[in-house]
Coordinates of C-alpha atoms in Angstrom, one line a residue:
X1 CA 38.7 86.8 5.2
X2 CA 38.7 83.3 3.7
X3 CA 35.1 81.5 3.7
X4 CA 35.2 77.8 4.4
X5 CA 33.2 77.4 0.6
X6 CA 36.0 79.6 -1.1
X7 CA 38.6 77.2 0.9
X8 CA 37.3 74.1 -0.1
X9 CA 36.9 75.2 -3.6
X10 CA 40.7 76.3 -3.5
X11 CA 41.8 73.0 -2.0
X12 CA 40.1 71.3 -4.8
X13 CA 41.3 73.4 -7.3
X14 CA 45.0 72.8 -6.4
X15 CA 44.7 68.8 -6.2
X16 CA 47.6 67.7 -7.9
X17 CA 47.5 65.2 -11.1
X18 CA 48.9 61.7 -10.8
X19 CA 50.4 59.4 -13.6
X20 CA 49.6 55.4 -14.4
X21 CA 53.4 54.6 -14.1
X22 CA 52.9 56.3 -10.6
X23 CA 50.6 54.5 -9.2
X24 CA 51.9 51.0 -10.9
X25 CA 55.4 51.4 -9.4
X26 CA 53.9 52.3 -6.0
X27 CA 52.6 49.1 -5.9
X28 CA 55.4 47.6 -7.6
X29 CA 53.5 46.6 -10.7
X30 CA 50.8 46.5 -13.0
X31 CA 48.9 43.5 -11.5
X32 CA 48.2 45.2 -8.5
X33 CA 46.2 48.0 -9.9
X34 CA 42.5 47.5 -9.6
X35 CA 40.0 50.1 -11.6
X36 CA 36.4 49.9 -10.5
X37 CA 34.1 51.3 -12.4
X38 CA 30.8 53.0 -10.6
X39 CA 27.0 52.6 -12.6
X40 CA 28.9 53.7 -15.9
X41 CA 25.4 52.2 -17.4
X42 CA 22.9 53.4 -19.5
X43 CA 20.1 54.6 -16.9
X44 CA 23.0 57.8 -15.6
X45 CA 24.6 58.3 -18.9
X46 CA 22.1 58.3 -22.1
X47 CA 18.5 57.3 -21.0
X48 CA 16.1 57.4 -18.0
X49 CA 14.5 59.5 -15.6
X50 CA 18.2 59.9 -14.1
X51 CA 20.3 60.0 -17.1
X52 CA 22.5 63.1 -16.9
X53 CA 24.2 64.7 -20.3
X54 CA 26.8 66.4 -17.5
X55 CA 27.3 62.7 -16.2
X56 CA 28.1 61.4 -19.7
X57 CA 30.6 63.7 -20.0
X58 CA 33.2 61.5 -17.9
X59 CA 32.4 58.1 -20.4
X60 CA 35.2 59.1 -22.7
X61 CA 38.0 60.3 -20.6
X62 CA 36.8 56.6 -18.3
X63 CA 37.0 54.3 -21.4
X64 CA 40.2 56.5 -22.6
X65 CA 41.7 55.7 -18.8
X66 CA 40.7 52.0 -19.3
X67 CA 42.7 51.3 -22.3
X68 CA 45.8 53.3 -21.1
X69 CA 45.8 50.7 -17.8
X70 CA 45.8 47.6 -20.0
X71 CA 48.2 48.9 -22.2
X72 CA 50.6 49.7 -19.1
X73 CA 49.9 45.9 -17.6
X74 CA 47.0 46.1 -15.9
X75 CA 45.1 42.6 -15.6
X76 CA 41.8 42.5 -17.4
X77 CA 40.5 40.6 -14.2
X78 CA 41.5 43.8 -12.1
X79 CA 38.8 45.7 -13.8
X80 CA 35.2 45.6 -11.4
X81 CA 32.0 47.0 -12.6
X82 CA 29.4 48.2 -10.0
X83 CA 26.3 48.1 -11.7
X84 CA 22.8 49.5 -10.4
X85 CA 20.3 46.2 -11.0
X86 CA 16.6 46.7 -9.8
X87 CA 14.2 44.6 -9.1
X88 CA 10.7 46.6 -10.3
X89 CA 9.5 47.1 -6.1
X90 CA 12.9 48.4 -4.8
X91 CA 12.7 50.3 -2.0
X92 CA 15.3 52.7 -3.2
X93 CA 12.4 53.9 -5.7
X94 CA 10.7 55.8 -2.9
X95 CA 13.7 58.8 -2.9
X96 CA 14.8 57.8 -6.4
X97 CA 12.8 57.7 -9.6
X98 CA 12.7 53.9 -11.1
X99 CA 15.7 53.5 -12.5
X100 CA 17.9 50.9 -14.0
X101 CA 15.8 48.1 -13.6
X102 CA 17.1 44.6 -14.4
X103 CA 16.6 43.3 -17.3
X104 CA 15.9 46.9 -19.2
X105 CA 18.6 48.8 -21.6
X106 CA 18.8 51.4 -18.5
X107 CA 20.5 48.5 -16.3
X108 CA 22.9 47.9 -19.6
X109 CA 26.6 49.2 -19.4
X110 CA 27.3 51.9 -21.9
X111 CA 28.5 50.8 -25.3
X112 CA 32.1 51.9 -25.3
X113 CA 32.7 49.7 -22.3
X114 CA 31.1 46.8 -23.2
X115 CA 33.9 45.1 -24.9
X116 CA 36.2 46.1 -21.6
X117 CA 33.0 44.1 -19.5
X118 CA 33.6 41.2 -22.0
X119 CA 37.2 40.9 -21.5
X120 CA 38.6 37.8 -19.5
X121 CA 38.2 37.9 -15.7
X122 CA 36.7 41.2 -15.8
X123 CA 34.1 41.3 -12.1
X124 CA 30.4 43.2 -12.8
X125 CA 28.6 43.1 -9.0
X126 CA 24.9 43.9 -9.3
X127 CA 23.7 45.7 -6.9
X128 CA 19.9 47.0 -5.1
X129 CA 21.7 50.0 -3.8
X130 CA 23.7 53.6 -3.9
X131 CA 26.7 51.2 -1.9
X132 CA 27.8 48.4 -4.0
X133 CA 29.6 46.3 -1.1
X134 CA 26.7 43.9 -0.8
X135 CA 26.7 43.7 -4.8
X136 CA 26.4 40.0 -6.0
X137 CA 28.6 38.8 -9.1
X138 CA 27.4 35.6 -11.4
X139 CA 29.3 33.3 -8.9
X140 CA 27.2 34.6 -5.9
X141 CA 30.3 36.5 -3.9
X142 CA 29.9 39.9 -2.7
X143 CA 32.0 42.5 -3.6
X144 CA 32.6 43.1 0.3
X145 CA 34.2 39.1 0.1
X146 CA 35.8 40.0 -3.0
X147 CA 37.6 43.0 -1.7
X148 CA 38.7 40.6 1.4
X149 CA 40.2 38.5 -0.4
X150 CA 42.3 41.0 -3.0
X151 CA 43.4 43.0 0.1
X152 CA 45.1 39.8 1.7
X153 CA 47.2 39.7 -1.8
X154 CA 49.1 42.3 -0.7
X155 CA 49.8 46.4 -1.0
X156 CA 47.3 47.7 -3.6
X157 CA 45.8 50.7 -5.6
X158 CA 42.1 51.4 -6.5
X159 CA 40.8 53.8 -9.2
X160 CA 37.8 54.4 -8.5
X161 CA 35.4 56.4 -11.5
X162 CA 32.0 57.2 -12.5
X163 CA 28.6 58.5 -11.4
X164 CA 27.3 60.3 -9.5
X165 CA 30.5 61.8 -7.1
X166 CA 28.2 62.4 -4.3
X167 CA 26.1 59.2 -4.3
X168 CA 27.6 55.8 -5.4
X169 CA 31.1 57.5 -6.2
X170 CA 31.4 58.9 -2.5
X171 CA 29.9 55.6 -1.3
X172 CA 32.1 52.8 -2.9
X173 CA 35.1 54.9 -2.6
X174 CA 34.8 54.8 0.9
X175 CA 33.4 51.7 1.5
X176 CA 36.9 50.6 -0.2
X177 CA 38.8 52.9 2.7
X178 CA 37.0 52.3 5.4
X179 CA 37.3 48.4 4.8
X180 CA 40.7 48.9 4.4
X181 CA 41.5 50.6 7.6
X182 CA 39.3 48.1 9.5
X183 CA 41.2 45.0 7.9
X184 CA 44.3 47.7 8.9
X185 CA 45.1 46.7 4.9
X186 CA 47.8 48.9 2.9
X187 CA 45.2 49.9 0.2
X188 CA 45.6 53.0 -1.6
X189 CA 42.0 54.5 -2.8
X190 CA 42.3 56.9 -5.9
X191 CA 39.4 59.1 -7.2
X192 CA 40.3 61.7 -10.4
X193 CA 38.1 64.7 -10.9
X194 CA 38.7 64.1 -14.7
X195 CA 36.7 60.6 -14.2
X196 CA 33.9 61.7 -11.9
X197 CA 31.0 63.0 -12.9
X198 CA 27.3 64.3 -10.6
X199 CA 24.2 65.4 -12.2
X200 CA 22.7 68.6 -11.8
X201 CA 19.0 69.8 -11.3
X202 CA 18.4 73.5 -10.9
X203 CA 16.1 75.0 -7.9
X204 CA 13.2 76.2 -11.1
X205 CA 13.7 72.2 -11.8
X206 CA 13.3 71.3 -9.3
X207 CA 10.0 73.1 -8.0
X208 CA 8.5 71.7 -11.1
X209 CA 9.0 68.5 -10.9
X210 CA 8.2 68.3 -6.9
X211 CA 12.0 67.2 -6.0
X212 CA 15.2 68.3 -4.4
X213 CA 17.0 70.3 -6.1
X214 CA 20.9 69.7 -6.7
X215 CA 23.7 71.8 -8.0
X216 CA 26.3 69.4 -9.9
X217 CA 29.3 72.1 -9.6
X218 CA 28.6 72.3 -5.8
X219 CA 27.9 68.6 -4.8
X220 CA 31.4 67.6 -6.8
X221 CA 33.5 70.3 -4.9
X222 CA 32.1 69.0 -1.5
X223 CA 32.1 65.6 -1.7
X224 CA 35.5 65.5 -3.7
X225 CA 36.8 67.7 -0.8
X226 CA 35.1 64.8 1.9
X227 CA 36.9 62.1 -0.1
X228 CA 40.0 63.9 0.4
X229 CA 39.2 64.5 4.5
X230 CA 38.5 60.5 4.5
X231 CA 41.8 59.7 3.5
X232 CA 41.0 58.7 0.4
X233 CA 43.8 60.4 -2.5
X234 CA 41.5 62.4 -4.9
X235 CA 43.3 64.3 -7.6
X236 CA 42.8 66.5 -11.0
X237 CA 43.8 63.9 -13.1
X238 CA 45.6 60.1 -14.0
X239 CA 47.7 60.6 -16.9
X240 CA 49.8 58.2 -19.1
X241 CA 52.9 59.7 -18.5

């Protein structure tokens, strides 16, 4: 008899890869391919209380993705960056370590994407929480206003990537859907396993350092799974060809 856990796992397993020139002529171009990209910053990836080596692991494929969109058309402006920005008394620090705090290298996007940041047009919303919708860019528009507006432009695709799959991945992507369906706007929300990335902290960890523990293999599998439930199109991979 199948178990719901060995179901799920083989649902995941079989999620079919999708390609750039896919997605681009689904959408009937290049300019209406958006790629958000989810706390790729310092504080998950390379430093921190909450930095992750098995979150880092998704920079290079992200940044390899990145460059294969601009080189197929994508608009620099149609990249976002969602980017955890603290003040030192959030109130997220009471179930999170501090993390990320603005002004500190933690809050800093990760090297390899910094020239992508620095491109023309290119979005980065701040944000004071695991959701980014209420995120703040330099012009004072939320990315909640900012989605409004790019969903009244007509049929388009999101790429959603980063950290962590079960916390701001899971939360952005669907805030992206569920806005969608509420504006009743034709919005197609991508997540690839490839580009995703959770942390893991083992029960013995976990004892030790007084916190809940969390296993990385099983939190992706589930919440890639409830993306997938949520209508949003999660798949293996996004290739070039």
């Amino acid at each position: 008899m199948t178990t719901f856990l060995s179901y799920i796992k083989e649902t995941v397993d079989q999620f079919p890869s999708v390609s750039i020139r896919d997605l681009v002529q689904r959408v009937n171009g290049a300019n209406r391919v958006y790629l958000v990209f989810v706390d790729i910053i310092k504080g998950f990836c390379e430093t921190g209380p909450l930095s992750s080596k098995r979150v880092n692991e998704m920079v290079a494929p992200v940044a390899e993705l990145a460059d294969q969109l601009l080189n197929e058309g994508m608009p620099s402006k149609n990249i976002v960056f969602l980017n955890d920005d603290h003040p030192a008394n959030a109130v997220e620090f009471a179930a999170f370590a501090p993390h990320c705090i603005r002004g500190t290298a933690e809050a800093e996007v990760v090297d390899v994407l910094k020239p992508i940041q620095e491109l023309k047009g290119v979005q980065t919303f701040k944000k004071n929480a695991t959701n980014g919708l209420f995120g703040v860019n330099d012009q004072g528009q939320t990315f909640h206003a900012w989605l409004e507006e790019t969903f009244d432009k007509g049929e388009s695709v999101f790429i959603v990537v980063g950290d962590c799959t079960d916390l701001c991945i899971y939360q952005n992507a669907m805030g992206i859907r569920l806005l969608a369906n509420e504006k009743n706007a034709p919005v197609h929300v991508v997540v690839s396993k490839e580009h995703v990335r959770t942390y893991d902290l083992s029960v013995e960890q976990a004892k030790q350092l007084k916190a809940l523990a969390h296993d990385g293999d099983f939190m992706d599998l589930v919440f890639l799974y409830h993306m997938k439930l949520n209508g949003i199109e999660v798949v293996s991979s996004i290739t070039h060809a």
